[in-house]
Amino acid sequence: TGSLQNIGTIQGIGGSASGGSIANGGDGLGIRLGSGTLFESSYSVSGAVQAFQGITNSGLIQGIGGSATGTNAQAGLGIGLYVGLNATINGGIHNSGIIRGSTHSIYVEDAGIVSGGINIAGSAAQLIGDVRANTADMNVKSGAIFTNTNAISVNAFNVESGATFNFNNGVSSTYDTSFVGALSIAGGIQVANGVSNAGVIAVIAGQTPTITGDYRQLSGGVYQPQLTSATSYGKLNVSGTATLDPGAVVSINVVGAPYLSNGTTLSGVLTAGTLNAGSIAGVASNVTVVDNSALLGFIASTSANPNSLDLIANQTLSMVTAVEQNNNPAAVGAATVLQGMVASPPSAMQGVI
C-alpha cells in the first residue's frame, strides 16, 4: 500500500473502567498497522503481511489508554504508533512533529519491520512515551535538535553530523508499573548495536543518563556536559564499551560564573564498563577538550580510573589577562584585586572564595 503523511491530528482514546475485582481500561492507539500480541483476539488481523511505504508526521499522533480504578486495576495501553507482527514499513518513520502515547509513543513488535529506521528531523520533534523498537534503528538527522522525554529501546541509535541530541535521564513511562515483560522498558537508551555520535550529545547539569549497551564517538563528534559548579555538571554512563575515536571532542558548556581552582576534578563525566579513549601518562589522548569560559581550561584524565573520564580544571588565563583580551581596561584594577584574593583568600573571605 501507499505512504501516510500527517500534518494534523490522529488520535485514539481508550475507554475507562472501574469497580469489581479486576478493572481494565481500554487501549488507545493513534495508528495501528498489522496484528499483534498486545491485544485481545478480537483485535487481531490475520493474513498476509501488510506493507506500507513510509509514515511522515509533522502534526500530532497520539494514543491514550483508558483509566481504571478498583482492585487489580490496570490502565489501558496508550500507543501513538503501533507496528504489528505482520506489518512492514519500507520507507521508515519520519517525525518532525509529536508522537505521544500514555505508555509508548512507538511500539514495534520484534517481528514487525521498519526498514529505513525511525528518523527525527527539525527542532520541534517529540516522542512522549517510551519507544520500544528493538529491530529498528533510530536516527537523529543532520540539522535536527531533539530532546528525549522517556526511555528508548532500539537496535541502534545514531546522532548524525550536524545534529544535536539533548540526552536526559529518560524516565520510563512503563518501567516499575503494572506493565511487565516486553511492555516494560528501563530508563535511558537501550541498544543492541550501540549509540554512534557524529554530532553533539549534550547533558545538562544534574543529569546522568545511561546507555545500556556500547557508545562510540566519532572524530569530530561532540559530547557536551553542562557545568554550573564544581559539584553540578552533566554526566554520561555507559554500561558497555565507550570508544572515543581520535579527534573526539568534549565541549564543556559553562553556565554562569563558577570558579574552579586549579586541580579541581570533575569526576565521572563519562563512565563505562570499558573506556577506550587513548591514554598517555593518564591523559585521554584521543580527546580534544574545549569550553566556553574565558578563565577555565580542562584536561581529560583517566589516571584515577581507566574506565572513567574525569576533567581536571587547569586555569589557563589570569583574570587580568581575561579582561585585557576582552578589551575592558576599566576592569583591570578590579581583576587584579580579585586575582590576588583568589590566590590568597583573606580569612574573612575563605567561605566565599
Short mmCIF file of C-alpha atoms in Angstrom, two decimals:
data_model
loop_
_atom_site.label_atom_id
_atom_site.label_comp_id
_atom_site.label_asym_id
_atom_site.label_seq_id
_atom_site.Cartn_x
_atom_site.Cartn_y
_atom_site.Cartn_z
CA THR A 1 0.00 0.00 0.00
CA GLY A 2 0.96 3.66 -0.07
CA SER A 3 2.52 6.06 2.40
CA LEU A 4 0.88 8.05 5.17
CA GLN A 5 1.55 11.74 5.76
CA ASN A 6 0.04 13.56 8.74
CA ILE A 7 0.09 17.32 9.29
CA GLY A 8 -2.95 17.40 11.56
CA THR A 9 -4.09 15.17 14.43
CA ILE A 10 -4.59 11.41 14.57
CA GLN A 11 -5.87 10.21 17.92
CA GLY A 12 -7.14 7.08 19.65
CA ILE A 13 -8.56 7.12 23.18
CA GLY A 14 -9.42 4.03 25.20
CA GLY A 15 -12.47 3.82 27.44
CA SER A 16 -12.25 3.86 31.23
CA ALA A 17 -13.21 1.09 33.66
CA SER A 18 -13.91 0.93 37.38
CA GLY A 19 -15.20 -1.37 40.11
CA GLY A 20 -15.09 -5.13 40.60
CA SER A 21 -12.13 -7.31 41.45
CA ILE A 22 -10.48 -6.65 38.07
CA ALA A 23 -10.82 -3.45 36.07
CA ASN A 24 -9.02 -2.96 32.76
CA GLY A 25 -9.07 0.33 30.90
CA GLY A 26 -9.48 0.25 27.14
CA ASP A 27 -6.48 0.51 24.81
CA GLY A 28 -5.96 3.69 22.82
CA LEU A 29 -3.94 3.64 19.59
CA GLY A 30 -3.22 6.56 17.31
CA ILE A 31 -2.15 4.43 14.33
CA ARG A 32 -2.15 0.65 14.28
CA LEU A 33 -0.51 -1.30 11.47
CA GLY A 34 -0.96 -5.06 11.37
CA SER A 35 -1.79 -7.58 14.07
CA GLY A 36 -0.06 -8.18 17.35
CA THR A 37 0.21 -9.94 20.67
CA LEU A 38 -0.75 -6.98 22.84
CA PHE A 39 -4.46 -7.07 22.22
CA GLU A 40 -7.40 -9.40 22.64
CA SER A 41 -8.11 -11.85 19.83
CA SER A 42 -10.97 -9.69 18.62
CA TYR A 43 -8.39 -7.04 17.75
CA SER A 44 -6.17 -9.35 15.72
CA VAL A 45 -5.88 -9.12 11.97
CA SER A 46 -4.67 -12.32 10.33
CA GLY A 47 -3.42 -12.84 6.81
CA ALA A 48 -0.63 -11.61 4.58
CA VAL A 49 1.99 -9.05 5.51
CA GLN A 50 0.68 -5.51 5.37
CA ALA A 51 3.29 -3.29 3.68
CA PHE A 52 3.48 0.49 3.86
CA GLN A 53 5.79 2.85 2.01
CA GLY A 54 6.50 5.15 4.92
CA ILE A 55 4.99 7.35 7.60
CA THR A 56 5.73 11.07 7.80
CA ASN A 57 4.40 13.09 10.71
CA SER A 58 4.68 16.82 11.28
CA GLY A 59 1.45 17.05 13.28
CA LEU A 60 0.20 15.02 16.26
CA ILE A 61 -0.28 11.26 16.52
CA GLN A 62 -1.39 10.06 19.93
CA GLY A 63 -2.90 7.12 21.75
CA ILE A 64 -4.31 7.49 25.25
CA GLY A 65 -5.11 4.40 27.29
CA GLY A 66 -8.31 4.32 29.29
CA SER A 67 -8.08 4.80 33.05
CA ALA A 68 -9.02 2.07 35.54
CA THR A 69 -9.90 2.12 39.22
CA GLY A 70 -10.52 -0.69 41.69
CA THR A 71 -8.74 -3.79 42.97
CA ASN A 72 -6.15 -5.14 40.49
CA ALA A 73 -6.99 -2.28 38.15
CA GLN A 74 -4.82 -1.79 35.07
CA ALA A 75 -5.00 1.19 32.78
CA GLY A 76 -5.23 0.50 29.07
CA LEU A 77 -2.27 0.73 26.72
CA GLY A 78 -1.79 4.08 25.07
CA ILE A 79 0.38 3.80 21.94
CA GLY A 80 0.88 6.58 19.42
CA LEU A 81 2.16 4.35 16.61
CA TYR A 82 1.97 0.56 16.73
CA VAL A 83 3.70 -1.68 14.14
CA GLY A 84 2.42 -5.23 14.43
CA LEU A 85 3.68 -8.72 13.68
CA ASN A 86 2.72 -8.74 10.04
CA ALA A 87 3.42 -5.09 9.22
CA THR A 88 6.31 -3.72 7.18
CA ILE A 89 7.16 -0.05 6.77
CA ASN A 90 9.56 0.07 3.83
CA GLY A 91 10.18 3.81 3.83
CA GLY A 92 10.78 4.34 7.54
CA ILE A 93 9.09 6.58 10.09
CA HIS A 94 9.90 10.29 9.73
CA ASN A 95 8.90 12.54 12.60
CA SER A 96 9.22 16.29 12.92
CA GLY A 97 6.05 16.62 14.99
CA ILE A 98 4.70 14.90 18.10
CA ILE A 99 4.05 11.20 18.60
CA ARG A 100 2.58 10.62 22.03
CA GLY A 101 1.34 7.59 23.95
CA SER A 102 0.42 7.27 27.59
CA THR A 103 2.57 4.12 27.65
CA HIS A 104 4.51 4.13 24.36
CA SER A 105 4.99 6.74 21.68
CA ILE A 106 6.16 4.00 19.27
CA TYR A 107 5.87 0.24 19.74
CA VAL A 108 7.28 -2.13 17.10
CA GLU A 109 6.79 -5.87 17.54
CA ASP A 110 10.02 -7.84 17.15
CA ALA A 111 8.58 -9.42 14.01
CA GLY A 112 7.49 -6.05 12.65
CA ILE A 113 9.80 -4.37 10.14
CA VAL A 114 10.68 -0.69 9.93
CA SER A 115 13.09 -0.52 7.02
CA GLY A 116 14.69 2.93 6.90
CA GLY A 117 14.50 3.42 10.65
CA ILE A 118 12.88 5.97 12.92
CA ASN A 119 14.12 9.36 11.77
CA ILE A 120 13.96 12.59 13.76
CA ALA A 121 14.07 15.90 11.88
CA GLY A 122 13.74 19.59 12.71
CA SER A 123 13.76 21.23 16.12
CA ALA A 124 10.19 20.53 17.29
CA ALA A 125 10.04 16.73 17.19
CA GLN A 126 8.87 14.98 20.35
CA LEU A 127 8.39 11.34 21.30
CA ILE A 128 6.34 11.32 24.51
CA GLY A 129 6.11 7.84 26.00
CA ASP A 130 8.64 5.03 25.74
CA VAL A 131 9.97 3.95 22.33
CA ARG A 132 10.14 0.17 22.00
CA ALA A 133 11.52 -0.81 18.58
CA ASN A 134 14.21 -3.42 19.16
CA THR A 135 14.66 -4.28 15.48
CA ALA A 136 14.78 -0.71 14.16
CA ASP A 137 17.48 1.95 14.13
CA MET A 138 16.73 5.45 15.39
CA ASN A 139 18.46 8.36 13.67
CA VAL A 140 18.68 12.00 14.76
CA LYS A 141 19.15 13.55 11.34
CA SER A 142 21.57 16.31 10.41
CA GLY A 143 20.12 19.70 11.38
CA ALA A 144 17.80 18.23 13.99
CA ILE A 145 17.69 19.28 17.64
CA PHE A 146 15.99 16.57 19.70
CA THR A 147 15.44 16.01 23.42
CA ASN A 148 14.28 12.64 24.69
CA THR A 149 11.33 12.62 27.08
CA ASN A 150 11.16 8.95 28.08
CA ALA A 151 13.08 5.71 27.63
CA ILE A 152 14.23 4.42 24.24
CA SER A 153 14.94 0.79 23.29
CA VAL A 154 16.11 0.32 19.69
CA ASN A 155 18.60 -1.68 17.63
CA ALA A 156 20.99 1.24 17.19
CA PHE A 157 20.83 4.96 17.95
CA ASN A 158 22.68 7.35 15.65
CA VAL A 159 23.35 11.07 16.02
CA GLU A 160 24.37 12.36 12.60
CA SER A 161 26.93 15.08 11.95
CA GLY A 162 25.15 18.43 12.31
CA ALA A 163 22.54 17.01 14.71
CA THR A 164 22.14 17.75 18.42
CA PHE A 165 20.69 15.27 20.88
CA ASN A 166 19.88 16.62 24.35
CA PHE A 167 20.12 13.46 26.44
CA ASN A 168 18.01 13.47 29.60
CA ASN A 169 17.71 10.67 32.14
CA GLY A 170 14.76 9.39 30.11
CA VAL A 171 12.49 8.20 32.88
CA SER A 172 10.48 5.22 31.63
CA SER A 173 6.72 5.52 31.23
CA THR A 174 6.34 1.73 31.64
CA TYR A 175 9.08 0.51 33.99
CA ASP A 176 8.13 -0.31 37.59
CA THR A 177 4.45 -0.10 36.72
CA SER A 178 1.89 -2.84 36.22
CA PHE A 179 3.31 -3.45 32.73
CA VAL A 180 5.70 -6.39 32.52
CA GLY A 181 7.86 -8.27 30.03
CA ALA A 182 8.08 -6.84 26.54
CA LEU A 183 5.93 -3.87 27.52
CA SER A 184 8.34 -2.60 30.14
CA ILE A 185 11.48 -0.57 29.33
CA ALA A 186 14.10 0.64 31.79
CA GLY A 187 15.16 4.30 31.61
CA GLY A 188 17.73 5.90 29.33
CA ILE A 189 18.65 4.33 25.99
CA GLN A 190 18.94 0.57 25.45
CA VAL A 191 20.69 -0.58 22.27
CA ALA A 192 21.73 -3.92 20.82
CA ASN A 193 24.19 -2.36 18.37
CA GLY A 194 25.31 0.77 20.12
CA VAL A 195 24.98 4.54 20.13
CA SER A 196 27.03 6.33 17.47
CA ASN A 197 27.72 10.04 17.86
CA ALA A 198 28.99 12.09 14.92
CA GLY A 199 27.09 15.20 16.04
CA VAL A 200 26.50 16.60 19.52
CA ILE A 201 25.21 14.78 22.60
CA ALA A 202 24.51 17.30 25.37
CA VAL A 203 23.79 16.51 29.03
CA ILE A 204 22.61 19.24 31.38
CA ALA A 205 24.00 19.70 34.89
CA GLY A 206 22.49 17.31 37.42
CA GLN A 207 21.55 14.64 34.87
CA THR A 208 23.26 11.24 34.50
CA PRO A 209 21.57 9.42 31.62
CA THR A 210 22.52 5.81 30.92
CA ILE A 211 23.27 3.99 27.68
CA THR A 212 22.66 0.28 28.21
CA GLY A 213 24.97 -1.02 25.53
CA ASP A 214 28.01 0.45 23.75
CA TYR A 215 28.86 4.03 22.79
CA ARG A 216 31.14 5.29 20.04
CA GLN A 217 32.06 8.92 19.49
CA LEU A 218 33.49 9.53 16.05
CA SER A 219 36.22 12.02 15.21
CA GLY A 220 34.62 15.46 15.34
CA GLY A 221 31.69 14.15 17.33
CA VAL A 222 30.98 16.19 20.47
CA TYR A 223 29.99 15.22 23.98
CA GLN A 224 28.82 18.40 25.75
CA PRO A 225 28.34 18.24 29.53
CA GLN A 226 26.95 21.37 31.14
CA LEU A 227 28.82 22.79 34.15
CA THR A 228 27.26 25.10 36.73
CA SER A 229 29.57 24.42 39.70
CA ALA A 230 32.27 22.04 40.91
CA THR A 231 29.55 19.69 42.16
CA SER A 232 26.88 20.18 39.49
CA TYR A 233 27.64 19.03 35.96
CA GLY A 234 26.35 16.62 33.34
CA LYS A 235 27.50 13.01 33.34
CA LEU A 236 27.06 10.10 30.93
CA ASN A 237 27.04 6.46 31.98
CA VAL A 238 27.68 3.62 29.51
CA SER A 239 27.11 0.04 30.66
CA GLY A 240 29.23 -1.48 27.90
CA THR A 241 32.24 -0.18 26.00
CA ALA A 242 32.68 3.53 25.31
CA THR A 243 35.07 4.28 22.46
CA LEU A 244 36.24 7.83 21.81
CA ASP A 245 37.96 7.93 18.44
CA PRO A 246 40.99 10.20 17.94
CA GLY A 247 39.60 13.70 17.40
CA ALA A 248 36.55 13.17 19.60
CA VAL A 249 35.60 16.41 21.38
CA VAL A 250 34.45 17.06 24.93
CA SER A 251 32.99 20.58 24.97
CA ILE A 252 32.18 21.89 28.44
CA ASN A 253 29.20 24.23 28.44
CA VAL A 254 29.98 26.54 31.37
CA VAL A 255 26.84 28.30 32.63
CA GLY A 256 27.02 31.25 34.97
CA ALA A 257 30.36 32.13 36.55
CA PRO A 258 31.55 29.12 38.54
CA TYR A 259 35.07 29.38 39.88
CA LEU A 260 37.15 26.21 39.99
CA SER A 261 40.63 26.37 41.44
CA ASN A 262 43.43 24.69 39.58
CA GLY A 263 43.32 20.94 40.10
CA THR A 264 39.59 20.75 40.84
CA THR A 265 38.41 17.39 39.48
CA LEU A 266 35.05 16.78 37.87
CA SER A 267 34.84 13.04 38.40
CA GLY A 268 32.94 10.61 36.19
CA VAL A 269 31.99 12.99 33.40
CA LEU A 270 31.83 9.82 31.28
CA THR A 271 31.96 6.36 32.84
CA ALA A 272 31.82 2.99 31.11
CA GLY A 273 32.25 -0.72 31.68
CA THR A 274 35.30 -0.31 29.45
CA LEU A 275 36.58 3.07 28.29
CA ASN A 276 38.77 3.37 25.20
CA ALA A 277 39.91 7.00 24.96
CA GLY A 278 43.66 6.67 24.45
CA SER A 279 45.98 7.04 27.40
CA ILE A 280 49.32 8.80 27.65
CA ALA A 281 50.50 9.33 31.22
CA GLY A 282 46.92 9.28 32.45
CA VAL A 283 45.66 11.76 29.87
CA ALA A 284 42.87 10.71 27.48
CA SER A 285 44.94 11.32 24.37
CA ASN A 286 42.12 10.78 21.86
CA VAL A 287 40.06 13.61 23.36
CA THR A 288 40.15 17.29 22.49
CA VAL A 289 38.75 19.38 25.35
CA VAL A 290 37.21 22.81 24.69
CA ASP A 291 34.97 25.12 26.71
CA ASN A 292 33.22 28.48 26.52
CA SER A 293 34.89 30.04 29.57
CA ALA A 294 37.39 32.89 29.36
CA LEU A 295 39.14 31.67 32.51
CA LEU A 296 38.78 27.93 32.77
CA GLY A 297 40.60 25.19 30.95
CA PHE A 298 40.37 21.43 31.46
CA ILE A 299 42.44 18.30 30.98
CA ALA A 300 40.73 14.96 30.17
CA SER A 301 42.15 12.41 32.57
CA THR A 302 41.80 8.68 33.18
CA SER A 303 44.52 8.48 35.83
CA ALA A 304 42.16 7.85 38.77
CA ASN A 305 40.16 5.15 36.98
CA PRO A 306 40.88 3.86 33.46
CA ASN A 307 37.14 3.46 32.84
CA SER A 308 36.19 6.96 33.99
CA LEU A 309 36.83 10.17 32.08
CA ASP A 310 37.48 12.96 34.57
CA LEU A 311 38.02 16.63 33.81
CA ILE A 312 40.69 18.47 35.78
CA ALA A 313 40.47 22.25 35.94
CA ASN A 314 43.54 24.00 34.56
CA GLN A 315 43.17 27.75 34.62
CA THR A 316 44.98 28.99 31.54
CA LEU A 317 44.39 32.75 31.90
CA SER A 318 44.63 35.11 34.81
CA MET A 319 41.64 37.34 35.48
CA VAL A 320 43.72 40.34 34.42
CA THR A 321 44.61 38.74 31.08
CA ALA A 322 40.99 37.75 30.52
CA VAL A 323 39.66 41.30 30.87
CA GLU A 324 42.52 42.66 28.76
CA GLN A 325 41.72 40.19 25.98
CA ASN A 326 38.09 41.30 26.17
CA ASN A 327 39.22 44.92 25.64
CA ASN A 328 37.91 46.03 29.01
CA PRO A 329 40.70 48.18 30.53
CA ALA A 330 38.32 49.69 33.12
CA ALA A 331 38.08 46.30 34.80
CA VAL A 332 41.83 45.67 35.11
CA GLY A 333 42.07 47.14 38.60
CA ALA A 334 39.19 45.09 39.97
CA ALA A 335 40.52 41.95 38.25
CA THR A 336 43.95 42.49 39.83
CA VAL A 337 42.45 42.73 43.32
CA LEU A 338 40.19 39.75 42.78
CA GLN A 339 43.02 37.65 41.37
CA GLY A 340 45.08 38.36 44.48
CA MET A 341 42.20 37.43 46.77
CA VAL A 342 41.65 34.15 44.93
CA ALA A 343 45.35 33.29 45.16
CA SER A 344 45.47 34.08 48.90
CA PRO A 345 41.96 34.44 50.29
CA PRO A 346 41.71 36.65 53.39
CA SER A 347 40.40 34.70 56.37
CA ALA A 348 37.13 36.62 56.32
CA MET A 349 36.58 35.67 52.67
CA GLN A 350 37.54 31.98 52.73
CA GLY A 351 33.92 30.93 52.84
CA VAL A 352 33.24 32.99 49.72
CA ILE A 353 36.33 32.42 47.59
#
